[in-house]
Short mmCIF file of C-alpha atoms in Angstrom, two decimals:
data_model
loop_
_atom_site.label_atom_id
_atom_site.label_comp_id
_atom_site.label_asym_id
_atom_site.label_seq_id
_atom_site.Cartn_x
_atom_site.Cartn_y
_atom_site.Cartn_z
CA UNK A 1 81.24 48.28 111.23
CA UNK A 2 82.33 47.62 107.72
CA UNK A 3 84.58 50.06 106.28
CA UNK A 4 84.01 50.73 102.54
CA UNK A 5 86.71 50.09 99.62
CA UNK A 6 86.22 53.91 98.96
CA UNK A 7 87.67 54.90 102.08
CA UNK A 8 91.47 54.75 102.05
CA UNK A 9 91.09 56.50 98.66
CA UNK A 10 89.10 59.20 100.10
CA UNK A 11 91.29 59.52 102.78
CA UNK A 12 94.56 59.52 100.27
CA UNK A 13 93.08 62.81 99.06
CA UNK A 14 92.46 64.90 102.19
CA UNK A 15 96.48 65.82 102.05
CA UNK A 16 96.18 67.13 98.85
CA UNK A 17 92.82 68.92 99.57
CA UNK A 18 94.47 70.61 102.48
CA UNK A 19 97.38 71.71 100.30
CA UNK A 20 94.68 73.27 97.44
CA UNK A 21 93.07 75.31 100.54
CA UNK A 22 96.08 76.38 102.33
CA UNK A 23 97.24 77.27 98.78
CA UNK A 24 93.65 79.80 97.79
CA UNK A 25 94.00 81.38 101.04
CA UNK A 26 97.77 81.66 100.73
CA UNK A 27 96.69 83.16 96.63
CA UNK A 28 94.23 85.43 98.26
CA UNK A 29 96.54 87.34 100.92
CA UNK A 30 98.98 88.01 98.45
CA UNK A 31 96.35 89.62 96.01
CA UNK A 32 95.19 91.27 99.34
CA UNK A 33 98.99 92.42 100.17
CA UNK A 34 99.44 93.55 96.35
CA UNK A 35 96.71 95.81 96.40
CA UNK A 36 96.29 97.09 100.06
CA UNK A 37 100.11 96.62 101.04
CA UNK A 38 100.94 100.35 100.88
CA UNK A 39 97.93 101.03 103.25
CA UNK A 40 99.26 98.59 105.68
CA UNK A 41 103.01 100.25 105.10
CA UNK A 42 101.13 103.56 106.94
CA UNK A 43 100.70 101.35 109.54
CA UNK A 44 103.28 99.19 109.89
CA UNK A 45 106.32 100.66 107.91
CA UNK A 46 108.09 97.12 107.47
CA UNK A 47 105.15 95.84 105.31
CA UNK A 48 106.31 97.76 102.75
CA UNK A 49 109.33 95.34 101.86
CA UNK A 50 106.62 92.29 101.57
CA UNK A 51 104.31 94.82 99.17
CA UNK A 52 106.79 95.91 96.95
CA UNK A 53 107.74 92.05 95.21
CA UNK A 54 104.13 91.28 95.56
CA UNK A 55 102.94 94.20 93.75
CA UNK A 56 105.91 93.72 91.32
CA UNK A 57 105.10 90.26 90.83
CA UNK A 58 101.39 91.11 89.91
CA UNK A 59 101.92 93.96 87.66
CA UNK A 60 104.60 92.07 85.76
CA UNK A 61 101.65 89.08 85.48
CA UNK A 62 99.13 92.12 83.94
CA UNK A 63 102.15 92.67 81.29
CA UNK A 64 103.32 89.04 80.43
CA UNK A 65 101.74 86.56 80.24
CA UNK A 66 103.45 84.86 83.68
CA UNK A 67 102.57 81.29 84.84
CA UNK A 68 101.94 82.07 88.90
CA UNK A 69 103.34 79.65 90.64
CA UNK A 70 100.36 79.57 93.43
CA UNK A 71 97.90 78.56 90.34
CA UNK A 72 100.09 75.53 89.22
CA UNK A 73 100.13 74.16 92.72
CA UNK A 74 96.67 74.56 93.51
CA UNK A 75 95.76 72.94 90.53
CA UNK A 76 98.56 70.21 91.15
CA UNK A 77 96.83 69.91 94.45
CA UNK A 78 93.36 69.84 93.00
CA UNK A 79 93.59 67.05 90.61
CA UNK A 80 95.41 64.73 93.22
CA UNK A 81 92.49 65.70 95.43
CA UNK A 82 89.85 64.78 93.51
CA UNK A 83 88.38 68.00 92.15
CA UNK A 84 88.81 69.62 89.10
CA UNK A 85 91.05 72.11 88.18
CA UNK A 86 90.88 75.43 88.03
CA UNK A 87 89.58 77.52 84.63
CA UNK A 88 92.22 77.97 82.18
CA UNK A 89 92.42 81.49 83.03
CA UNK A 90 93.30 80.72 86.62
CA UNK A 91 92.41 82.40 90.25
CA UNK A 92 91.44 85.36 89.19
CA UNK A 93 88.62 84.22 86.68
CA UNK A 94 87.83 81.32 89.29
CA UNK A 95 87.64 82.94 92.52
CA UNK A 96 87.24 87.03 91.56
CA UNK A 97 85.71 87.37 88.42
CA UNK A 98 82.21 87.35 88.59
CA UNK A 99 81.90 86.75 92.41
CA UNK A 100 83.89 90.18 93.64
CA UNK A 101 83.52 92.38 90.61
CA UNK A 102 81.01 92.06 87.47
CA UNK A 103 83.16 89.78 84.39
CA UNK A 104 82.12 92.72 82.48
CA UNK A 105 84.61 94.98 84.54
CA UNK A 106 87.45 92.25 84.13
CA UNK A 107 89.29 94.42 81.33
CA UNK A 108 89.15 97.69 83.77
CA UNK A 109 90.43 95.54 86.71
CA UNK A 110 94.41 96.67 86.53
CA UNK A 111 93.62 100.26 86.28
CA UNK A 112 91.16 100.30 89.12
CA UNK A 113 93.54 98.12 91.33
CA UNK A 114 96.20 100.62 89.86
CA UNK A 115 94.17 103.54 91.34
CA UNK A 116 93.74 101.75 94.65
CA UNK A 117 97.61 101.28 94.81
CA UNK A 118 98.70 104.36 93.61
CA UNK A 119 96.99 106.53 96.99
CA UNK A 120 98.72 104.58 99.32
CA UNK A 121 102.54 105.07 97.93
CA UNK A 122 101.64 108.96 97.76
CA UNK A 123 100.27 108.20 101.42
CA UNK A 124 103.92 106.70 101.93
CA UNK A 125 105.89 109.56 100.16
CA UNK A 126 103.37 112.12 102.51
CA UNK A 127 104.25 110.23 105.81
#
């Protein structure tokens, strides 16, 4: 069995593969935990504490125009792994935008993630 001159290089770039993967799920809970962390506070009250810098975090990124720190390593880990990088605009655009909600819908997407949030702190304040 011969082994193939591409083979060391392919394997060179399963490490950084792992690290893009581990680093879109990691980017997905914590859009999951910005919008649905108050509805998990009603459950468990400690959640709460994880929500609020999370939700701070992404409303601040809807107001400035914020680098997130998630994006640059995935694409860090992308381009060392062989695969391209993600589109300017980042995860959301990649991932969300057009595959979870219609592009056409991206402008509205704050306020209805606003209105999703908003429930669950009055859910909080009710509790």
């Amino acid at each position: 069995m011969s082994v193939t001159p591409t083979a060391p290089h392919r394997a060179a770039r399963l490490p950084y593969r792992v690290v893009a993967v581990a680093t879109v799920l990691t980017h997905f809970g914590f859009v999951v935990l910005a919008v649905f962390g108050g509805y998990l506070a009603w459950w468990q009250p400690w959640v709460v504490w994880l929500h609020l810098p999370a939700l701070a975090w992404a409303v601040a990124g809807q107001v400035r125009d914020l680098e997130c720190p998630l994006t640059v390593l995935e694409d860090w880990a992308r381009l060392r792994g062989g695969w391209p990088a993600l589109t300017r605009t980042g995860f959301i655009d990649h991932y969300l935008t057009g595959v979870v909600f219609p592009a056409s819908w991206k402008p509205a997407m704050p306020w209805m993630l606003l209105a999703l949030v908003i429930p669950s702190w009055v859910g909080l304040a009710l509790r």
